JSON list of C-alpha atoms in Angstrom, two decimals:
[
{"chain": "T", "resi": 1, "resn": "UNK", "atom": "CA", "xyz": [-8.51, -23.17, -9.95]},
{"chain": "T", "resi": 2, "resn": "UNK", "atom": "CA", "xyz": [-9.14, -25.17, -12.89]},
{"chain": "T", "resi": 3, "resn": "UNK", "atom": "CA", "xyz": [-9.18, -28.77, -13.10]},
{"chain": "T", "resi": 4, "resn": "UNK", "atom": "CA", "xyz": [-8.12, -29.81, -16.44]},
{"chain": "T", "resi": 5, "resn": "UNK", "atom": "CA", "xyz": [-8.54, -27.80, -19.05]},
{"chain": "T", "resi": 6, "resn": "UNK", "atom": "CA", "xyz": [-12.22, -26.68, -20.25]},
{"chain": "T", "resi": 7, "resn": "UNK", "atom": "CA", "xyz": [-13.54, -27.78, -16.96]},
{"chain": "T", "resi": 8, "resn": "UNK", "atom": "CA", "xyz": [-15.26, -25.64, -14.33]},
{"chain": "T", "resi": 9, "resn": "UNK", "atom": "CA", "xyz": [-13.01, -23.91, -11.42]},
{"chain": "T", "resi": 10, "resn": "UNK", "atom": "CA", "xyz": [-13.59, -25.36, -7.97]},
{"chain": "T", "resi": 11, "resn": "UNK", "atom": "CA", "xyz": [-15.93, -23.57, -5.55]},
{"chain": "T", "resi": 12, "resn": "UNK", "atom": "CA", "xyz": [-15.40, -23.14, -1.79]},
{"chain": "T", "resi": 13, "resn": "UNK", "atom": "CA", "xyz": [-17.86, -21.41, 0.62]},
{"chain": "T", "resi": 14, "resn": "UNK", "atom": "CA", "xyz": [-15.47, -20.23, 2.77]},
{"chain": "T", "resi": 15, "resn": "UNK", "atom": "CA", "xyz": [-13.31, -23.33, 3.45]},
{"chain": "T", "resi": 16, "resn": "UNK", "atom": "CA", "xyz": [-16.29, -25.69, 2.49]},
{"chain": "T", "resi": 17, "resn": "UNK", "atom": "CA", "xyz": [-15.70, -27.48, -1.04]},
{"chain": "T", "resi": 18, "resn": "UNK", "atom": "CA", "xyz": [-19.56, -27.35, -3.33]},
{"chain": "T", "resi": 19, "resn": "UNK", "atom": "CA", "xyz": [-20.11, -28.91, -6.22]},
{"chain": "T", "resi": 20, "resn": "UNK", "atom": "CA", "xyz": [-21.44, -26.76, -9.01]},
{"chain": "T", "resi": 21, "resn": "UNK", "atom": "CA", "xyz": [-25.03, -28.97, -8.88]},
{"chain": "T", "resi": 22, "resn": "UNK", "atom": "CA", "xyz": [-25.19, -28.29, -5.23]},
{"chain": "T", "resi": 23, "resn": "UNK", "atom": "CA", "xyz": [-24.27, -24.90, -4.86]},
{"chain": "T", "resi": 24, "resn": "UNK", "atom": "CA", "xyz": [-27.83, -23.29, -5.33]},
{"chain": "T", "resi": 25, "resn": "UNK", "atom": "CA", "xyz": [-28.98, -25.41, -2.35]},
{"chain": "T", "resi": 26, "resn": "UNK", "atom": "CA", "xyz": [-26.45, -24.82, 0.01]},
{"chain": "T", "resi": 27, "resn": "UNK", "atom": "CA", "xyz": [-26.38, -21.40, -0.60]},
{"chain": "T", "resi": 28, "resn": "UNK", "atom": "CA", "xyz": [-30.35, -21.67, -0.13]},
{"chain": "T", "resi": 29, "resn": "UNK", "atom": "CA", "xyz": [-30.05, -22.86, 3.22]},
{"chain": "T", "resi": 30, "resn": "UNK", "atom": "CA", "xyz": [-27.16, -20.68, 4.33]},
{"chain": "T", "resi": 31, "resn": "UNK", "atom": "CA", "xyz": [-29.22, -17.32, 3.23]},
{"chain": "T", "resi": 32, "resn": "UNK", "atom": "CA", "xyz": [-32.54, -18.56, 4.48]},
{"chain": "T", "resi": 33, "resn": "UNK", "atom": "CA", "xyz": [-31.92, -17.94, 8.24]},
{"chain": "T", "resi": 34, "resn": "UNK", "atom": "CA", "xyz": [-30.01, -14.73, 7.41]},
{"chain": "T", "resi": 35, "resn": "UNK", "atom": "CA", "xyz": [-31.25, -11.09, 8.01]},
{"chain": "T", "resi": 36, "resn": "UNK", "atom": "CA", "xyz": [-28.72, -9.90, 5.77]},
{"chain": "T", "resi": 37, "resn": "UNK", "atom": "CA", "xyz": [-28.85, -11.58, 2.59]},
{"chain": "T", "resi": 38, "resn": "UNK", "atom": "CA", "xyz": [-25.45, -10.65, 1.27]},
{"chain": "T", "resi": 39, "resn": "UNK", "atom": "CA", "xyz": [-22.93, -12.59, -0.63]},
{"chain": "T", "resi": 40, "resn": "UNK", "atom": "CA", "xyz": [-18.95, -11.93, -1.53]},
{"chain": "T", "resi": 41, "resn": "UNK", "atom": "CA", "xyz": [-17.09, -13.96, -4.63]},
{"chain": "T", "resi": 42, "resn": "UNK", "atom": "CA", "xyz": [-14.09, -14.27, -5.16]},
{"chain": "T", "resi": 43, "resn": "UNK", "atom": "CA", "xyz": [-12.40, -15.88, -8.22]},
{"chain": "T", "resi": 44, "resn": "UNK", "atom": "CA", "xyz": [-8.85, -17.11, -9.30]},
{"chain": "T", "resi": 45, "resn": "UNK", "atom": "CA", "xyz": [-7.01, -14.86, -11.68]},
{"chain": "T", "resi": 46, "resn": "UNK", "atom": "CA", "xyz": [-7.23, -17.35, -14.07]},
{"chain": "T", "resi": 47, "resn": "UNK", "atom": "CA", "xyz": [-10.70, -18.25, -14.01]},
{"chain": "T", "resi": 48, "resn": "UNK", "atom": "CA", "xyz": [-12.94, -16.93, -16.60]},
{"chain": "T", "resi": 49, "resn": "UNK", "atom": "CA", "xyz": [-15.26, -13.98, -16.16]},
{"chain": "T", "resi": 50, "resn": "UNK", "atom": "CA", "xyz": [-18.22, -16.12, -16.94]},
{"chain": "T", "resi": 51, "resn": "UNK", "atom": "CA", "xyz": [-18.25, -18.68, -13.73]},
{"chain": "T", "resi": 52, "resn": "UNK", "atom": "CA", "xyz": [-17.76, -15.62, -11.93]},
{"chain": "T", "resi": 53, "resn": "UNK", "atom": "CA", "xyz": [-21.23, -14.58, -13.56]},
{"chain": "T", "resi": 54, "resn": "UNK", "atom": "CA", "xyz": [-22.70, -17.85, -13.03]},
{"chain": "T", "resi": 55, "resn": "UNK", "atom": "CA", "xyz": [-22.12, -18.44, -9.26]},
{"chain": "T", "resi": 56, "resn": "UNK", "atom": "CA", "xyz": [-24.20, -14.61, -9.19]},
{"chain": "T", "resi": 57, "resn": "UNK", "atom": "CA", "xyz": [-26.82, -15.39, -11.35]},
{"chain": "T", "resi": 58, "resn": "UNK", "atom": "CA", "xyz": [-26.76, -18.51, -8.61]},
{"chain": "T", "resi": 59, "resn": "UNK", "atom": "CA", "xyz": [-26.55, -16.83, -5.69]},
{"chain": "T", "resi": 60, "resn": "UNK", "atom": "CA", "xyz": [-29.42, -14.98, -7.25]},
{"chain": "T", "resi": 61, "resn": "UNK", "atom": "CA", "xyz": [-31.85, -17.53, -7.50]},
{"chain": "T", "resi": 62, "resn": "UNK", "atom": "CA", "xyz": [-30.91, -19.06, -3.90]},
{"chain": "T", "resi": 63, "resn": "UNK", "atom": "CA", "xyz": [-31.63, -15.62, -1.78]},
{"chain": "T", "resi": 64, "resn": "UNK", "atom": "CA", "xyz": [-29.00, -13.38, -2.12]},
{"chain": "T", "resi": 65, "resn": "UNK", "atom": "CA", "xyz": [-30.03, -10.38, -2.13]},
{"chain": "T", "resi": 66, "resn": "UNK", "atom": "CA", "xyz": [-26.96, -8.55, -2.96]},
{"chain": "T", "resi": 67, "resn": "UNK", "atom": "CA", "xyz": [-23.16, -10.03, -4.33]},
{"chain": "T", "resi": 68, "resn": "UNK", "atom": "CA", "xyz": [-20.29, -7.91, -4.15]},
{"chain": "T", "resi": 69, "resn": "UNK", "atom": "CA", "xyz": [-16.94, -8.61, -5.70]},
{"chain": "T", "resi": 70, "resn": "UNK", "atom": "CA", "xyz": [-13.98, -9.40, -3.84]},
{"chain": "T", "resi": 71, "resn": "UNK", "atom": "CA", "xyz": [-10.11, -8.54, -5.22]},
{"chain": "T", "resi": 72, "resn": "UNK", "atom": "CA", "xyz": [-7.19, -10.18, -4.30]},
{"chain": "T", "resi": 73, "resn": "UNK", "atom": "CA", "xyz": [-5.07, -7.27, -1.90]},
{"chain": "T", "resi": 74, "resn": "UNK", "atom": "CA", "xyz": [-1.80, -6.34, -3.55]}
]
């Protein structure tokens, strides 16, 4: 959901609201305990292609071993 226009969407983990400068950490300390190092975004339909590329390349650096890409059911 954007905020005003040209800002960056909002990001939840799961219900939890992160701020873009904290999201590498908490994801960090989520995946570090995990076996299972997996990751699912989801993103608005408005919300452009590239923040969906930048929470990856995130979740990326913080651990995740694999991100999969989740679409709204019809």
């Amino acid at each position: 959901m954007w905020n005003r226009q040209g800002e960056a969407p909002d990001l939840k983990i799961n219900q939890e609201e992160v701020k873009w400068d904290d999201l590498q950490n908490r994801l960090h300390d989520i995946f570090k305990i995990r076996a299972e190092r997996v990751a699912f975004v989801r993103g608005d339909d408005d919300v452009d292609f590239e923040y969906v590329a930048n929470v990856i390349d995130i979740a990326r650096d913080a651990g995740v071993d694999r991100v999969g890409l989740l679409t709204r059911a019809q």
